[in-house]
JSON list of C-alpha atoms in Angstrom, two decimals:
[
{"chain": "X", "resi": 1, "resn": "MET", "atom": "CA", "xyz": [43.93, 34.87, 102.13]},
{"chain": "X", "resi": 2, "resn": "PRO", "atom": "CA", "xyz": [45.19, 36.57, 99.13]},
{"chain": "X", "resi": 3, "resn": "ARG", "atom": "CA", "xyz": [46.56, 38.91, 102.10]},
{"chain": "X", "resi": 4, "resn": "ILE", "atom": "CA", "xyz": [48.91, 36.49, 103.66]},
{"chain": "X", "resi": 5, "resn": "ALA", "atom": "CA", "xyz": [49.94, 35.53, 99.70]},
{"chain": "X", "resi": 6, "resn": "THR", "atom": "CA", "xyz": [50.64, 39.10, 98.96]},
{"chain": "X", "resi": 7, "resn": "LEU", "atom": "CA", "xyz": [52.51, 39.10, 102.61]},
{"chain": "X", "resi": 8, "resn": "VAL", "atom": "CA", "xyz": [54.93, 35.90, 102.15]},
{"chain": "X", "resi": 9, "resn": "LEU", "atom": "CA", "xyz": [55.30, 36.74, 98.75]},
{"chain": "X", "resi": 10, "resn": "ALA", "atom": "CA", "xyz": [57.04, 39.88, 99.54]},
{"chain": "X", "resi": 11, "resn": "LEU", "atom": "CA", "xyz": [58.82, 38.65, 102.54]},
{"chain": "X", "resi": 12, "resn": "ALA", "atom": "CA", "xyz": [60.19, 36.32, 99.99]},
{"chain": "X", "resi": 13, "resn": "LEU", "atom": "CA", "xyz": [61.27, 39.05, 97.28]},
{"chain": "X", "resi": 14, "resn": "ALA", "atom": "CA", "xyz": [62.65, 41.31, 100.38]},
{"chain": "X", "resi": 15, "resn": "ALA", "atom": "CA", "xyz": [64.75, 38.11, 101.48]},
{"chain": "X", "resi": 16, "resn": "ALA", "atom": "CA", "xyz": [65.52, 36.96, 98.03]},
{"chain": "X", "resi": 17, "resn": "PRO", "atom": "CA", "xyz": [68.48, 39.31, 97.38]},
{"chain": "X", "resi": 18, "resn": "LEU", "atom": "CA", "xyz": [70.33, 38.54, 100.99]},
{"chain": "X", "resi": 19, "resn": "SER", "atom": "CA", "xyz": [70.55, 35.18, 100.03]},
{"chain": "X", "resi": 20, "resn": "ALA", "atom": "CA", "xyz": [72.24, 35.87, 96.69]},
{"chain": "X", "resi": 21, "resn": "ALA", "atom": "CA", "xyz": [74.56, 38.97, 97.58]},
{"chain": "X", "resi": 22, "resn": "GLY", "atom": "CA", "xyz": [77.53, 36.76, 97.77]},
{"chain": "X", "resi": 23, "resn": "PRO", "atom": "CA", "xyz": [81.02, 37.73, 99.38]},
{"chain": "X", "resi": 24, "resn": "ALA", "atom": "CA", "xyz": [81.77, 41.46, 100.49]},
{"chain": "X", "resi": 25, "resn": "ALA", "atom": "CA", "xyz": [84.37, 43.11, 98.02]},
{"chain": "X", "resi": 26, "resn": "TYR", "atom": "CA", "xyz": [87.24, 45.29, 100.33]},
{"chain": "X", "resi": 27, "resn": "GLY", "atom": "CA", "xyz": [89.10, 47.46, 97.82]},
{"chain": "X", "resi": 28, "resn": "ALA", "atom": "CA", "xyz": [90.26, 46.72, 94.20]},
{"chain": "X", "resi": 29, "resn": "ALA", "atom": "CA", "xyz": [88.95, 43.17, 92.80]},
{"chain": "X", "resi": 30, "resn": "VAL", "atom": "CA", "xyz": [90.80, 39.85, 93.10]},
{"chain": "X", "resi": 31, "resn": "THR", "atom": "CA", "xyz": [91.58, 39.18, 89.10]},
{"chain": "X", "resi": 32, "resn": "VAL", "atom": "CA", "xyz": [94.35, 36.59, 89.64]},
{"chain": "X", "resi": 33, "resn": "GLU", "atom": "CA", "xyz": [92.15, 33.43, 88.87]},
{"chain": "X", "resi": 34, "resn": "LYS", "atom": "CA", "xyz": [94.99, 30.92, 90.10]},
{"chain": "X", "resi": 35, "resn": "PRO", "atom": "CA", "xyz": [95.39, 30.57, 93.95]},
{"chain": "X", "resi": 36, "resn": "THR", "atom": "CA", "xyz": [98.26, 30.57, 94.95]},
{"chain": "X", "resi": 37, "resn": "PRO", "atom": "CA", "xyz": [98.63, 28.01, 98.05]},
{"chain": "X", "resi": 38, "resn": "ILE", "atom": "CA", "xyz": [99.46, 29.55, 101.61]},
{"chain": "X", "resi": 39, "resn": "ALA", "atom": "CA", "xyz": [102.16, 27.17, 101.95]},
{"chain": "X", "resi": 40, "resn": "ALA", "atom": "CA", "xyz": [103.67, 27.56, 99.00]},
{"chain": "X", "resi": 41, "resn": "LEU", "atom": "CA", "xyz": [104.00, 31.50, 100.48]},
{"chain": "X", "resi": 42, "resn": "LEU", "atom": "CA", "xyz": [105.63, 29.99, 103.56]},
{"chain": "X", "resi": 43, "resn": "ASP", "atom": "CA", "xyz": [107.97, 27.21, 102.31]},
{"chain": "X", "resi": 44, "resn": "ALA", "atom": "CA", "xyz": [109.55, 29.17, 99.49]},
{"chain": "X", "resi": 45, "resn": "PRO", "atom": "CA", "xyz": [108.84, 32.98, 100.13]},
{"chain": "X", "resi": 46, "resn": "ALA", "atom": "CA", "xyz": [111.66, 34.35, 97.93]},
{"chain": "X", "resi": 47, "resn": "GLU", "atom": "CA", "xyz": [110.23, 32.15, 94.71]},
{"chain": "X", "resi": 48, "resn": "HIS", "atom": "CA", "xyz": [107.52, 34.27, 95.36]},
{"chain": "X", "resi": 49, "resn": "ALA", "atom": "CA", "xyz": [109.08, 38.01, 96.25]},
{"chain": "X", "resi": 50, "resn": "GLY", "atom": "CA", "xyz": [107.29, 40.26, 93.84]},
{"chain": "X", "resi": 51, "resn": "ARG", "atom": "CA", "xyz": [104.96, 38.79, 92.22]},
{"chain": "X", "resi": 52, "resn": "VAL", "atom": "CA", "xyz": [100.64, 39.08, 92.54]},
{"chain": "X", "resi": 53, "resn": "VAL", "atom": "CA", "xyz": [99.22, 36.33, 93.66]},
{"chain": "X", "resi": 54, "resn": "ARG", "atom": "CA", "xyz": [95.57, 35.33, 94.86]},
{"chain": "X", "resi": 55, "resn": "VAL", "atom": "CA", "xyz": [95.51, 33.21, 98.29]},
{"chain": "X", "resi": 56, "resn": "GLU", "atom": "CA", "xyz": [92.46, 31.73, 99.60]},
{"chain": "X", "resi": 57, "resn": "GLY", "atom": "CA", "xyz": [91.26, 30.52, 103.16]},
{"chain": "X", "resi": 58, "resn": "LYS", "atom": "CA", "xyz": [89.51, 31.21, 106.32]},
{"chain": "X", "resi": 59, "resn": "VAL", "atom": "CA", "xyz": [90.07, 34.65, 108.21]},
{"chain": "X", "resi": 60, "resn": "SER", "atom": "CA", "xyz": [91.87, 33.75, 111.03]},
{"chain": "X", "resi": 61, "resn": "GLY", "atom": "CA", "xyz": [92.38, 37.21, 112.61]},
{"chain": "X", "resi": 62, "resn": "VAL", "atom": "CA", "xyz": [91.72, 41.02, 112.19]},
{"chain": "X", "resi": 63, "resn": "CYS", "atom": "CA", "xyz": [93.05, 43.77, 113.51]},
{"chain": "X", "resi": 64, "resn": "ALA", "atom": "CA", "xyz": [91.15, 45.20, 116.15]},
{"chain": "X", "resi": 65, "resn": "MET", "atom": "CA", "xyz": [92.26, 48.51, 115.81]},
{"chain": "X", "resi": 66, "resn": "ALA", "atom": "CA", "xyz": [91.37, 49.74, 112.33]},
{"chain": "X", "resi": 67, "resn": "GLY", "atom": "CA", "xyz": [91.05, 47.06, 110.33]},
{"chain": "X", "resi": 68, "resn": "CYS", "atom": "CA", "xyz": [94.68, 47.25, 108.36]},
{"chain": "X", "resi": 69, "resn": "TRP", "atom": "CA", "xyz": [94.80, 43.44, 108.32]},
{"chain": "X", "resi": 70, "resn": "MET", "atom": "CA", "xyz": [93.25, 39.79, 108.38]},
{"chain": "X", "resi": 71, "resn": "GLU", "atom": "CA", "xyz": [95.44, 36.57, 108.22]},
{"chain": "X", "resi": 72, "resn": "LEU", "atom": "CA", "xyz": [94.36, 33.61, 106.19]},
{"chain": "X", "resi": 73, "resn": "GLU", "atom": "CA", "xyz": [94.64, 30.45, 107.46]},
{"chain": "X", "resi": 74, "resn": "ASP", "atom": "CA", "xyz": [94.67, 27.20, 105.52]},
{"chain": "X", "resi": 75, "resn": "GLU", "atom": "CA", "xyz": [93.31, 23.86, 106.49]},
{"chain": "X", "resi": 76, "resn": "ALA", "atom": "CA", "xyz": [96.94, 22.73, 107.61]},
{"chain": "X", "resi": 77, "resn": "ARG", "atom": "CA", "xyz": [96.51, 25.41, 109.71]},
{"chain": "X", "resi": 78, "resn": "ARG", "atom": "CA", "xyz": [99.27, 28.24, 108.20]},
{"chain": "X", "resi": 79, "resn": "ARG", "atom": "CA", "xyz": [98.54, 31.32, 108.02]},
{"chain": "X", "resi": 80, "resn": "ILE", "atom": "CA", "xyz": [99.32, 34.32, 105.80]},
{"chain": "X", "resi": 81, "resn": "ARG", "atom": "CA", "xyz": [98.75, 38.44, 106.64]},
{"chain": "X", "resi": 82, "resn": "ILE", "atom": "CA", "xyz": [97.09, 40.21, 104.28]},
{"chain": "X", "resi": 83, "resn": "LYS", "atom": "CA", "xyz": [98.31, 44.25, 105.65]},
{"chain": "X", "resi": 84, "resn": "VAL", "atom": "CA", "xyz": [96.60, 46.60, 103.77]},
{"chain": "X", "resi": 85, "resn": "GLU", "atom": "CA", "xyz": [97.04, 50.88, 103.78]},
{"chain": "X", "resi": 86, "resn": "ASP", "atom": "CA", "xyz": [95.47, 51.77, 106.85]},
{"chain": "X", "resi": 87, "resn": "GLY", "atom": "CA", "xyz": [91.87, 53.22, 106.51]},
{"chain": "X", "resi": 88, "resn": "VAL", "atom": "CA", "xyz": [91.69, 52.36, 102.56]},
{"chain": "X", "resi": 89, "resn": "ILE", "atom": "CA", "xyz": [90.43, 48.98, 102.28]},
{"chain": "X", "resi": 90, "resn": "VAL", "atom": "CA", "xyz": [89.36, 48.04, 106.79]},
{"chain": "X", "resi": 91, "resn": "PHE", "atom": "CA", "xyz": [87.84, 44.43, 106.75]},
{"chain": "X", "resi": 92, "resn": "PRO", "atom": "CA", "xyz": [85.58, 43.81, 109.80]},
{"chain": "X", "resi": 93, "resn": "ALA", "atom": "CA", "xyz": [86.01, 42.10, 112.96]},
{"chain": "X", "resi": 94, "resn": "ASP", "atom": "CA", "xyz": [83.42, 40.25, 112.27]},
{"chain": "X", "resi": 95, "resn": "ALA", "atom": "CA", "xyz": [85.09, 38.13, 109.43]},
{"chain": "X", "resi": 96, "resn": "VAL", "atom": "CA", "xyz": [87.14, 36.07, 111.69]},
{"chain": "X", "resi": 97, "resn": "GLY", "atom": "CA", "xyz": [85.76, 31.91, 110.68]},
{"chain": "X", "resi": 98, "resn": "GLN", "atom": "CA", "xyz": [84.38, 33.22, 107.37]},
{"chain": "X", "resi": 99, "resn": "LYS", "atom": "CA", "xyz": [86.20, 32.09, 103.54]},
{"chain": "X", "resi": 100, "resn": "ALA", "atom": "CA", "xyz": [88.25, 34.47, 101.53]},
{"chain": "X", "resi": 101, "resn": "VAL", "atom": "CA", "xyz": [89.57, 35.52, 99.07]},
{"chain": "X", "resi": 102, "resn": "ALA", "atom": "CA", "xyz": [92.55, 37.87, 98.84]},
{"chain": "X", "resi": 103, "resn": "GLN", "atom": "CA", "xyz": [95.01, 39.49, 96.12]},
{"chain": "X", "resi": 104, "resn": "GLY", "atom": "CA", "xyz": [98.42, 41.69, 96.75]},
{"chain": "X", "resi": 105, "resn": "THR", "atom": "CA", "xyz": [102.10, 41.53, 96.23]},
{"chain": "X", "resi": 106, "resn": "VAL", "atom": "CA", "xyz": [104.29, 38.81, 98.31]},
{"chain": "X", "resi": 107, "resn": "ARG", "atom": "CA", "xyz": [106.24, 41.05, 100.71]},
{"chain": "X", "resi": 108, "resn": "LEU", "atom": "CA", "xyz": [108.93, 39.48, 102.79]},
{"chain": "X", "resi": 109, "resn": "GLU", "atom": "CA", "xyz": [111.16, 41.97, 105.27]},
{"chain": "X", "resi": 110, "resn": "THR", "atom": "CA", "xyz": [114.08, 40.42, 107.29]},
{"chain": "X", "resi": 111, "resn": "LEU", "atom": "CA", "xyz": [113.68, 42.07, 111.05]},
{"chain": "X", "resi": 112, "resn": "SER", "atom": "CA", "xyz": [116.76, 42.27, 113.53]},
{"chain": "X", "resi": 113, "resn": "SER", "atom": "CA", "xyz": [115.48, 40.54, 116.64]},
{"chain": "X", "resi": 114, "resn": "GLU", "atom": "CA", "xyz": [115.02, 43.84, 118.11]},
{"chain": "X", "resi": 115, "resn": "ARG", "atom": "CA", "xyz": [112.41, 45.23, 115.61]},
{"chain": "X", "resi": 116, "resn": "TYR", "atom": "CA", "xyz": [110.61, 41.54, 115.43]},
{"chain": "X", "resi": 117, "resn": "VAL", "atom": "CA", "xyz": [109.77, 41.61, 119.29]},
{"chain": "X", "resi": 118, "resn": "ALA", "atom": "CA", "xyz": [108.66, 45.37, 118.97]},
{"chain": "X", "resi": 119, "resn": "TRP", "atom": "CA", "xyz": [106.58, 43.71, 115.51]},
{"chain": "X", "resi": 120, "resn": "ARG", "atom": "CA", "xyz": [105.44, 41.17, 117.83]},
{"chain": "X", "resi": 121, "resn": "LYS", "atom": "CA", "xyz": [104.67, 43.17, 121.24]},
{"chain": "X", "resi": 122, "resn": "HIS", "atom": "CA", "xyz": [102.53, 45.10, 119.39]},
{"chain": "X", "resi": 123, "resn": "LEU", "atom": "CA", "xyz": [100.43, 42.31, 117.49]},
{"chain": "X", "resi": 124, "resn": "ALA", "atom": "CA", "xyz": [100.00, 41.00, 120.81]},
{"chain": "X", "resi": 125, "resn": "GLU", "atom": "CA", "xyz": [99.06, 44.11, 122.27]},
{"chain": "X", "resi": 126, "resn": "GLU", "atom": "CA", "xyz": [96.74, 44.25, 119.03]},
{"chain": "X", "resi": 127, "resn": "THR", "atom": "CA", "xyz": [95.07, 40.97, 119.33]},
{"chain": "X", "resi": 128, "resn": "GLY", "atom": "CA", "xyz": [95.41, 40.93, 123.33]},
{"chain": "X", "resi": 129, "resn": "THR", "atom": "CA", "xyz": [97.21, 38.12, 123.25]},
{"chain": "X", "resi": 130, "resn": "ALA", "atom": "CA", "xyz": [100.19, 37.39, 125.85]},
{"chain": "X", "resi": 131, "resn": "PHE", "atom": "CA", "xyz": [103.92, 37.07, 124.61]},
{"chain": "X", "resi": 132, "resn": "ASP", "atom": "CA", "xyz": [106.61, 35.79, 125.56]},
{"chain": "X", "resi": 133, "resn": "GLU", "atom": "CA", "xyz": [109.48, 37.26, 124.55]},
{"chain": "X", "resi": 134, "resn": "ALA", "atom": "CA", "xyz": [112.22, 35.05, 126.08]},
{"chain": "X", "resi": 135, "resn": "SER", "atom": "CA", "xyz": [111.05, 32.37, 123.14]},
{"chain": "X", "resi": 136, "resn": "VAL", "atom": "CA", "xyz": [111.66, 35.01, 120.28]},
{"chain": "X", "resi": 137, "resn": "GLY", "atom": "CA", "xyz": [115.44, 33.56, 119.57]},
{"chain": "X", "resi": 138, "resn": "ASP", "atom": "CA", "xyz": [118.65, 35.81, 118.07]},
{"chain": "X", "resi": 139, "resn": "GLY", "atom": "CA", "xyz": [116.94, 36.61, 114.46]},
{"chain": "X", "resi": 140, "resn": "PRO", "atom": "CA", "xyz": [116.90, 38.02, 111.80]},
{"chain": "X", "resi": 141, "resn": "PHE", "atom": "CA", "xyz": [114.10, 36.58, 111.00]},
{"chain": "X", "resi": 142, "resn": "GLN", "atom": "CA", "xyz": [112.09, 36.81, 107.86]},
{"chain": "X", "resi": 143, "resn": "VAL", "atom": "CA", "xyz": [108.61, 37.97, 107.57]},
{"chain": "X", "resi": 144, "resn": "VAL", "atom": "CA", "xyz": [106.57, 36.95, 104.86]},
{"chain": "X", "resi": 145, "resn": "GLU", "atom": "CA", "xyz": [102.94, 38.98, 103.89]},
{"chain": "X", "resi": 146, "resn": "ILE", "atom": "CA", "xyz": [100.88, 40.20, 101.06]},
{"chain": "X", "resi": 147, "resn": "ALA", "atom": "CA", "xyz": [100.47, 43.82, 100.34]},
{"chain": "X", "resi": 148, "resn": "GLY", "atom": "CA", "xyz": [96.76, 43.64, 99.94]},
{"chain": "X", "resi": 149, "resn": "SER", "atom": "CA", "xyz": [94.81, 45.41, 97.30]},
{"chain": "X", "resi": 150, "resn": "GLY", "atom": "CA", "xyz": [91.80, 43.55, 97.38]},
{"chain": "X", "resi": 151, "resn": "ALA", "atom": "CA", "xyz": [89.92, 40.73, 98.74]},
{"chain": "X", "resi": 152, "resn": "ALA", "atom": "CA", "xyz": [86.44, 39.36, 99.29]},
{"chain": "X", "resi": 153, "resn": "ILE", "atom": "CA", "xyz": [84.97, 37.94, 102.40]},
{"chain": "X", "resi": 154, "resn": "GLY", "atom": "CA", "xyz": [82.27, 35.23, 102.49]},
{"chain": "X", "resi": 155, "resn": "ASP", "atom": "CA", "xyz": [80.83, 32.28, 101.51]}
]
């Protein structure tokens, strides 16, 4: 009996660090305490441009080629992209569906129709999804994203 008790205790101790590990960190620590809702960023991007913000949500997509971006989605299924420098931070593909917080600078970019179409084609190739160029319109198009400095992914 003591041998079984020792085995059970050893297994419990081995599993303890896994359950207490918490979210996995990527890049710099997330230090902004108050989150900015994704909807607020998308509804009034000019008010937030250049500001360092914290966003929270569920990971709805990750760059399959290099892990250089992830999208966070709020309860209303509105999404914002967290873009990081290639190779500096690499978001894992298996993060999709997990909760995450991210920090970075809100960036706005206005794209011509041609540049927007090229960008959307590139994203479609990365994600393996269809893209209908005819549905785009004339532009110009404003892209809102966060230049990410750090994130934490997991429950």
